[in-house]
């Protein structure tokens, strides 16, 4: 599987080191409070798993599954909730955990939806962020790495459902998709 990568952008060690830094920052920012981490399936599975184990605070997790309407690989900004949260967000300190923000459309929708449920606070942690996400109106408090506008796989990021389980993150070799 790793032979299908053209270029490694981040090794597993680099990702884990950055996760540790972000986890420490969150621990410090939320000292004495209990956070509810909300993961967005499926891509956020890896970062959710590593982030919470790197944290020293008490933490709970919950999951949402969403589907973006629209053809092909472009987000349309219209999001359908396929699986909603089990938890009530009223009064909770919530951090939404994502693998990647590309256009920002998915999170723009999700944040206004979640904000309407009365959380005490609502922030975002994403492992990767692409340049287009800068247009997003919602501020992102925790970013693992800024990445170029390239199609990347690994660490939860897929191509046609594959490569999520790669430990490194990189670009795919052309022979894979041509
Ligand atoms: C990816 C990613 C984000 C979204 C980001 O999910 O996990 O949820 O796209 O794109 P945007 O910023 O342009 O809206 P995807 O729909 O590919 O599903 P997946 O998590 O199951 O891979």
PDB file of C-alpha atoms and ligand atoms in Angstrom:
ATOM      1  CA  UNK A   1       0.000   0.000   0.000  1.00  0.00           C
ATOM      2  CA  UNK A   2       2.779   2.464   0.852  1.00  0.00           C
ATOM      3  CA  UNK A   3       4.200   1.852  -2.653  1.00  0.00           C
ATOM      4  CA  UNK A   4       1.161   3.676  -3.998  1.00  0.00           C
ATOM      5  CA  UNK A   5       2.375   6.938  -2.438  1.00  0.00           C
ATOM      6  CA  UNK A   6       4.225   9.360  -4.687  1.00  0.00           C
ATOM      7  CA  UNK A   7       5.481  11.558  -1.889  1.00  0.00           C
ATOM      8  CA  UNK A   8       5.225  11.387   1.901  1.00  0.00           C
ATOM      9  CA  UNK A   9       4.210  14.760   3.332  1.00  0.00           C
ATOM     10  CA  UNK A  10       4.052  13.744   6.992  1.00  0.00           C
ATOM     11  CA  UNK A  11       5.452  10.626   8.611  1.00  0.00           C
ATOM     12  CA  UNK A  12       3.663   8.811  11.366  1.00  0.00           C
ATOM     13  CA  UNK A  13       6.255  10.137  13.865  1.00  0.00           C
ATOM     14  CA  UNK A  14       5.672  13.728  12.767  1.00  0.00           C
ATOM     15  CA  UNK A  15       1.915  13.273  13.076  1.00  0.00           C
ATOM     16  CA  UNK A  16       2.180  11.751  16.554  1.00  0.00           C
ATOM     17  CA  UNK A  17       4.518  14.513  17.731  1.00  0.00           C
ATOM     18  CA  UNK A  18       2.108  17.177  16.525  1.00  0.00           C
ATOM     19  CA  UNK A  19      -0.846  15.363  18.119  1.00  0.00           C
ATOM     20  CA  UNK A  20       1.014  15.431  21.445  1.00  0.00           C
ATOM     21  CA  UNK A  21       1.528  19.204  21.128  1.00  0.00           C
ATOM     22  CA  UNK A  22      -2.105  19.891  20.290  1.00  0.00           C
ATOM     23  CA  UNK A  23      -3.315  17.590  23.093  1.00  0.00           C
ATOM     24  CA  UNK A  24      -1.168  19.475  25.615  1.00  0.00           C
ATOM     25  CA  UNK A  25      -2.518  22.782  24.361  1.00  0.00           C
ATOM     26  CA  UNK A  26      -6.111  21.564  24.733  1.00  0.00           C
ATOM     27  CA  UNK A  27      -5.371  20.180  28.224  1.00  0.00           C
ATOM     28  CA  UNK A  28      -4.041  23.600  29.245  1.00  0.00           C
ATOM     29  CA  UNK A  29      -6.873  25.572  27.647  1.00  0.00           C
ATOM     30  CA  UNK A  30      -9.596  23.460  29.271  1.00  0.00           C
ATOM     31  CA  UNK A  31      -8.011  22.828  32.659  1.00  0.00           C
ATOM     32  CA  UNK A  32     -10.611  21.591  35.150  1.00  0.00           C
ATOM     33  CA  UNK A  33     -13.317  21.172  32.492  1.00  0.00           C
ATOM     34  CA  UNK A  34     -14.560  17.975  30.902  1.00  0.00           C
ATOM     35  CA  UNK A  35     -14.541  18.088  27.114  1.00  0.00           C
ATOM     36  CA  UNK A  36     -16.874  16.327  24.722  1.00  0.00           C
ATOM     37  CA  UNK A  37     -15.000  15.479  21.531  1.00  0.00           C
ATOM     38  CA  UNK A  38     -17.306  15.178  18.520  1.00  0.00           C
ATOM     39  CA  UNK A  39     -15.767  13.201  15.676  1.00  0.00           C
ATOM     40  CA  UNK A  40     -16.984  13.398  12.096  1.00  0.00           C
ATOM     41  CA  UNK A  41     -17.024   9.944  10.525  1.00  0.00           C
ATOM     42  CA  UNK A  42     -15.202   8.351   8.855  1.00  0.00           C
ATOM     43  CA  UNK A  43     -12.025  10.319   8.358  1.00  0.00           C
ATOM     44  CA  UNK A  44     -11.657  11.541  11.940  1.00  0.00           C
ATOM     45  CA  UNK A  45     -11.381   8.049  13.443  1.00  0.00           C
ATOM     46  CA  UNK A  46      -7.567   8.039  13.586  1.00  0.00           C
ATOM     47  CA  UNK A  47      -7.103  11.565  14.920  1.00  0.00           C
ATOM     48  CA  UNK A  48      -9.891  11.072  17.509  1.00  0.00           C
ATOM     49  CA  UNK A  49      -8.235   7.934  18.753  1.00  0.00           C
ATOM     50  CA  UNK A  50      -4.745   9.437  19.024  1.00  0.00           C
ATOM     51  CA  UNK A  51      -5.776  12.861  20.299  1.00  0.00           C
ATOM     52  CA  UNK A  52      -7.771  11.638  23.258  1.00  0.00           C
ATOM     53  CA  UNK A  53      -5.103   9.151  24.307  1.00  0.00           C
ATOM     54  CA  UNK A  54      -2.535  11.957  24.231  1.00  0.00           C
ATOM     55  CA  UNK A  55      -4.715  14.074  26.536  1.00  0.00           C
ATOM     56  CA  UNK A  56      -4.429  13.953  30.308  1.00  0.00           C
ATOM     57  CA  UNK A  57      -7.860  15.466  31.031  1.00  0.00           C
ATOM     58  CA  UNK A  58     -11.109  13.550  31.383  1.00  0.00           C
ATOM     59  CA  UNK A  59     -12.737  13.442  27.995  1.00  0.00           C
ATOM     60  CA  UNK A  60     -15.832  11.942  26.386  1.00  0.00           C
ATOM     61  CA  UNK A  61     -16.435  11.239  22.738  1.00  0.00           C
ATOM     62  CA  UNK A  62     -19.386  11.109  20.393  1.00  0.00           C
ATOM     63  CA  UNK A  63     -19.742  10.788  16.630  1.00  0.00           C
ATOM     64  CA  UNK A  64     -21.651  12.243  13.719  1.00  0.00           C
ATOM     65  CA  UNK A  65     -21.861  10.949  10.184  1.00  0.00           C
ATOM     66  CA  UNK A  66     -22.676  13.432   7.448  1.00  0.00           C
ATOM     67  CA  UNK A  67     -23.006  13.271   3.723  1.00  0.00           C
ATOM     68  CA  UNK A  68     -22.414  16.148   1.375  1.00  0.00           C
ATOM     69  CA  UNK A  69     -24.888  16.462  -1.474  1.00  0.00           C
ATOM     70  CA  UNK A  70     -23.311  17.107  -4.830  1.00  0.00           C
ATOM     71  CA  UNK A  71     -21.578  15.263  -7.589  1.00  0.00           C
ATOM     72  CA  UNK A  72     -18.018  13.996  -7.703  1.00  0.00           C
ATOM     73  CA  UNK A  73     -15.369  15.214  -5.325  1.00  0.00           C
ATOM     74  CA  UNK A  74     -16.663  18.774  -4.886  1.00  0.00           C
ATOM     75  CA  UNK A  75     -18.546  19.652  -1.714  1.00  0.00           C
ATOM     76  CA  UNK A  76     -21.795  21.465  -2.377  1.00  0.00           C
ATOM     77  CA  UNK A  77     -22.202  22.909   1.110  1.00  0.00           C
ATOM     78  CA  UNK A  78     -25.503  21.121   1.597  1.00  0.00           C
ATOM     79  CA  UNK A  79     -25.002  18.523   4.274  1.00  0.00           C
ATOM     80  CA  UNK A  80     -27.273  15.708   5.314  1.00  0.00           C
ATOM     81  CA  UNK A  81     -26.937  14.152   8.771  1.00  0.00           C
ATOM     82  CA  UNK A  82     -26.696  10.371   8.431  1.00  0.00           C
ATOM     83  CA  UNK A  83     -25.964   9.708  12.100  1.00  0.00           C
ATOM     84  CA  UNK A  84     -26.625  12.271  14.774  1.00  0.00           C
ATOM     85  CA  UNK A  85     -24.992  12.597  18.188  1.00  0.00           C
ATOM     86  CA  UNK A  86     -26.116  10.532  21.149  1.00  0.00           C
ATOM     87  CA  UNK A  87     -25.084  13.270  23.582  1.00  0.00           C
ATOM     88  CA  UNK A  88     -27.033  16.378  24.543  1.00  0.00           C
ATOM     89  CA  UNK A  89     -24.745  19.382  23.920  1.00  0.00           C
ATOM     90  CA  UNK A  90     -26.560  21.720  26.314  1.00  0.00           C
ATOM     91  CA  UNK A  91     -23.957  23.322  28.578  1.00  0.00           C
ATOM     92  CA  UNK A  92     -21.098  21.131  27.322  1.00  0.00           C
ATOM     93  CA  UNK A  93     -17.606  22.178  26.260  1.00  0.00           C
ATOM     94  CA  UNK A  94     -17.462  20.715  22.765  1.00  0.00           C
ATOM     95  CA  UNK A  95     -14.582  20.303  20.347  1.00  0.00           C
ATOM     96  CA  UNK A  96     -15.388  19.045  16.856  1.00  0.00           C
ATOM     97  CA  UNK A  97     -12.579  16.810  15.581  1.00  0.00           C
ATOM     98  CA  UNK A  98     -11.891  16.533  11.854  1.00  0.00           C
ATOM     99  CA  UNK A  99      -9.210  14.909   9.747  1.00  0.00           C
ATOM    100  CA  UNK A 100      -9.196  17.618   7.104  1.00  0.00           C
ATOM    101  CA  UNK A 101     -10.813  20.911   6.172  1.00  0.00           C
ATOM    102  CA  UNK A 102     -10.775  21.431   2.438  1.00  0.00           C
ATOM    103  CA  UNK A 103     -13.411  23.961   1.309  1.00  0.00           C
ATOM    104  CA  UNK A 104     -14.741  24.333   4.860  1.00  0.00           C
ATOM    105  CA  UNK A 105     -18.307  23.793   3.686  1.00  0.00           C
ATOM    106  CA  UNK A 106     -18.945  20.701   5.790  1.00  0.00           C
ATOM    107  CA  UNK A 107     -17.831  22.393   8.993  1.00  0.00           C
ATOM    108  CA  UNK A 108     -19.633  25.654   8.237  1.00  0.00           C
ATOM    109  CA  UNK A 109     -22.879  23.729   8.169  1.00  0.00           C
ATOM    110  CA  UNK A 110     -22.020  21.540  11.145  1.00  0.00           C
ATOM    111  CA  UNK A 111     -20.968  24.426  13.359  1.00  0.00           C
ATOM    112  CA  UNK A 112     -24.179  26.354  12.910  1.00  0.00           C
ATOM    113  CA  UNK A 113     -26.142  23.155  13.483  1.00  0.00           C
ATOM    114  CA  UNK A 114     -24.219  22.294  16.679  1.00  0.00           C
ATOM    115  CA  UNK A 115     -24.205  25.878  17.969  1.00  0.00           C
ATOM    116  CA  UNK A 116     -28.013  25.844  17.945  1.00  0.00           C
ATOM    117  CA  UNK A 117     -27.958  23.009  20.523  1.00  0.00           C
ATOM    118  CA  UNK A 118     -26.734  25.258  23.350  1.00  0.00           C
ATOM    119  CA  UNK A 119     -23.168  24.122  24.112  1.00  0.00           C
ATOM    120  CA  UNK A 120     -21.217  26.156  26.693  1.00  0.00           C
ATOM    121  CA  UNK A 121     -18.403  26.398  24.146  1.00  0.00           C
ATOM    122  CA  UNK A 122     -17.780  25.051  20.657  1.00  0.00           C
ATOM    123  CA  UNK A 123     -14.377  24.823  18.966  1.00  0.00           C
ATOM    124  CA  UNK A 124     -12.742  22.912  16.119  1.00  0.00           C
ATOM    125  CA  UNK A 125      -9.646  20.733  15.963  1.00  0.00           C
ATOM    126  CA  UNK A 126      -8.507  19.531  12.549  1.00  0.00           C
ATOM    127  CA  UNK A 127      -5.406  17.518  11.744  1.00  0.00           C
ATOM    128  CA  UNK A 128      -4.975  19.044   8.277  1.00  0.00           C
ATOM    129  CA  UNK A 129      -6.196  22.234   6.654  1.00  0.00           C
ATOM    130  CA  UNK A 130      -6.019  23.264   3.010  1.00  0.00           C
ATOM    131  CA  UNK A 131      -5.677  26.882   1.814  1.00  0.00           C
ATOM    132  CA  UNK A 132      -9.286  27.235   0.585  1.00  0.00           C
ATOM    133  CA  UNK A 133     -10.504  26.760   4.162  1.00  0.00           C
ATOM    134  CA  UNK A 134      -9.231  30.269   4.940  1.00  0.00           C
ATOM    135  CA  UNK A 135     -12.477  31.548   3.400  1.00  0.00           C
ATOM    136  CA  UNK A 136     -14.395  29.749   6.109  1.00  0.00           C
ATOM    137  CA  UNK A 137     -16.124  32.136   8.476  1.00  0.00           C
ATOM    138  CA  UNK A 138     -15.862  29.802  11.464  1.00  0.00           C
ATOM    139  CA  UNK A 139     -12.528  30.117  13.281  1.00  0.00           C
ATOM    140  CA  UNK A 140     -10.525  26.926  13.741  1.00  0.00           C
ATOM    141  CA  UNK A 141      -8.813  26.895  17.120  1.00  0.00           C
ATOM    142  CA  UNK A 142      -6.542  23.860  16.717  1.00  0.00           C
ATOM    143  CA  UNK A 143      -4.784  22.912  13.472  1.00  0.00           C
ATOM    144  CA  UNK A 144      -2.297  20.055  13.191  1.00  0.00           C
ATOM    145  CA  UNK A 145      -0.733  21.000   9.858  1.00  0.00           C
ATOM    146  CA  UNK A 146      -1.473  23.411   7.038  1.00  0.00           C
ATOM    147  CA  UNK A 147      -1.137  21.503   3.766  1.00  0.00           C
ATOM    148  CA  UNK A 148      -0.974  22.483   0.096  1.00  0.00           C
ATOM    149  CA  UNK A 149      -3.922  22.059  -2.218  1.00  0.00           C
ATOM    150  CA  UNK A 150      -3.017  18.503  -3.196  1.00  0.00           C
ATOM    151  CA  UNK A 151      -5.010  15.302  -2.922  1.00  0.00           C
ATOM    152  CA  UNK A 152      -3.611  13.454   0.085  1.00  0.00           C
ATOM    153  CA  UNK A 153      -4.317  10.077   1.655  1.00  0.00           C
ATOM    154  CA  UNK A 154      -3.474   8.272   4.874  1.00  0.00           C
ATOM    155  CA  UNK A 155      -4.223   8.743   8.573  1.00  0.00           C
ATOM    156  CA  UNK A 156      -7.974   8.616   7.936  1.00  0.00           C
ATOM    157  CA  UNK A 157      -7.930  10.293   4.527  1.00  0.00           C
ATOM    158  CA  UNK A 158      -9.127   8.045   1.727  1.00  0.00           C
ATOM    159  CA  UNK A 159      -9.136   7.572  -2.008  1.00  0.00           C
ATOM    160  CA  UNK A 160     -12.241   5.574  -3.000  1.00  0.00           C
ATOM    161  CA  UNK A 161     -12.427   4.227   0.531  1.00  0.00           C
ATOM    162  CA  UNK A 162      -8.822   3.012   0.602  1.00  0.00           C
ATOM    163  CA  UNK A 163      -5.609   4.211   2.281  1.00  0.00           C
ATOM    164  CA  UNK A 164      -7.225   5.447   5.501  1.00  0.00           C
ATOM    165  CA  UNK A 165      -5.089   2.934   7.388  1.00  0.00           C
ATOM    166  CA  UNK A 166      -1.757   4.250   6.096  1.00  0.00           C
ATOM    167  CA  UNK A 167       0.215   5.647   9.032  1.00  0.00           C
ATOM    168  CA  UNK A 168       1.964   8.284   6.906  1.00  0.00           C
ATOM    169  CA  UNK A 169       0.183  10.971   4.893  1.00  0.00           C
ATOM    170  CA  UNK A 170       1.142  11.650   1.308  1.00  0.00           C
ATOM    171  CA  UNK A 171       0.128  12.132  -2.293  1.00  0.00           C
ATOM    172  CA  UNK A 172      -0.913   9.199  -4.443  1.00  0.00           C
ATOM    173  CA  UNK A 173       1.183   7.987  -7.368  1.00  0.00           C
ATOM    174  CA  UNK A 174      -0.446   8.556 -10.742  1.00  0.00           C
ATOM    175  CA  UNK A 175      -0.621   4.859 -11.565  1.00  0.00           C
ATOM    176  CA  UNK A 176      -3.221   4.457  -8.826  1.00  0.00           C
ATOM    177  CA  UNK A 177      -5.848   6.671 -10.410  1.00  0.00           C
ATOM    178  CA  UNK A 178      -4.934   6.881 -14.096  1.00  0.00           C
TER     179      UNK A 178
HETATM  180  C1  LIG B   1     -14.030  14.849   4.333  1.00  0.00           C
HETATM  181  C2  LIG B   1     -13.489  15.323   5.678  1.00  0.00           C
HETATM  182  C3  LIG B   1     -14.403  16.453   6.025  1.00  0.00           C
HETATM  183  C4  LIG B   1     -14.790  17.021   4.676  1.00  0.00           C
HETATM  184  C5  LIG B   1     -13.962  18.236   4.415  1.00  0.00           C
HETATM  185  O1  LIG B   1     -15.074  13.966   4.561  1.00  0.00           O
HETATM  186  O2  LIG B   1     -13.496  14.307   6.647  1.00  0.00           O
HETATM  187  O3  LIG B   1     -15.546  16.004   6.720  1.00  0.00           O
HETATM  188  O4  LIG B   1     -14.502  16.027   3.689  1.00  0.00           O
HETATM  189  O5  LIG B   1     -14.299  18.799   3.172  1.00  0.00           O
HETATM  190  P1  LIG B   1     -14.838  20.285   3.028  1.00  0.00           P
HETATM  191  O6  LIG B   1     -14.032  21.163   3.958  1.00  0.00           O
HETATM  192  O7  LIG B   1     -14.576  20.596   1.573  1.00  0.00           O
HETATM  193  O8  LIG B   1     -16.298  20.298   3.346  1.00  0.00           O
HETATM  194  P2  LIG B   1     -15.694  13.048   3.417  1.00  0.00           P
HETATM  195  O9  LIG B   1     -16.984  13.655   2.958  1.00  0.00           O
HETATM  196  O10 LIG B   1     -14.661  12.777   2.355  1.00  0.00           O
HETATM  197  O11 LIG B   1     -16.029  11.729   4.215  1.00  0.00           O
HETATM  198  P3  LIG B   1     -15.051  10.779   5.053  1.00  0.00           P
HETATM  199  O12 LIG B   1     -14.700  11.503   6.329  1.00  0.00           O
HETATM  200  O13 LIG B   1     -15.860   9.563   5.316  1.00  0.00           O
HETATM  201  O14 LIG B   1     -13.833  10.508   4.210  1.00  0.00           O
END
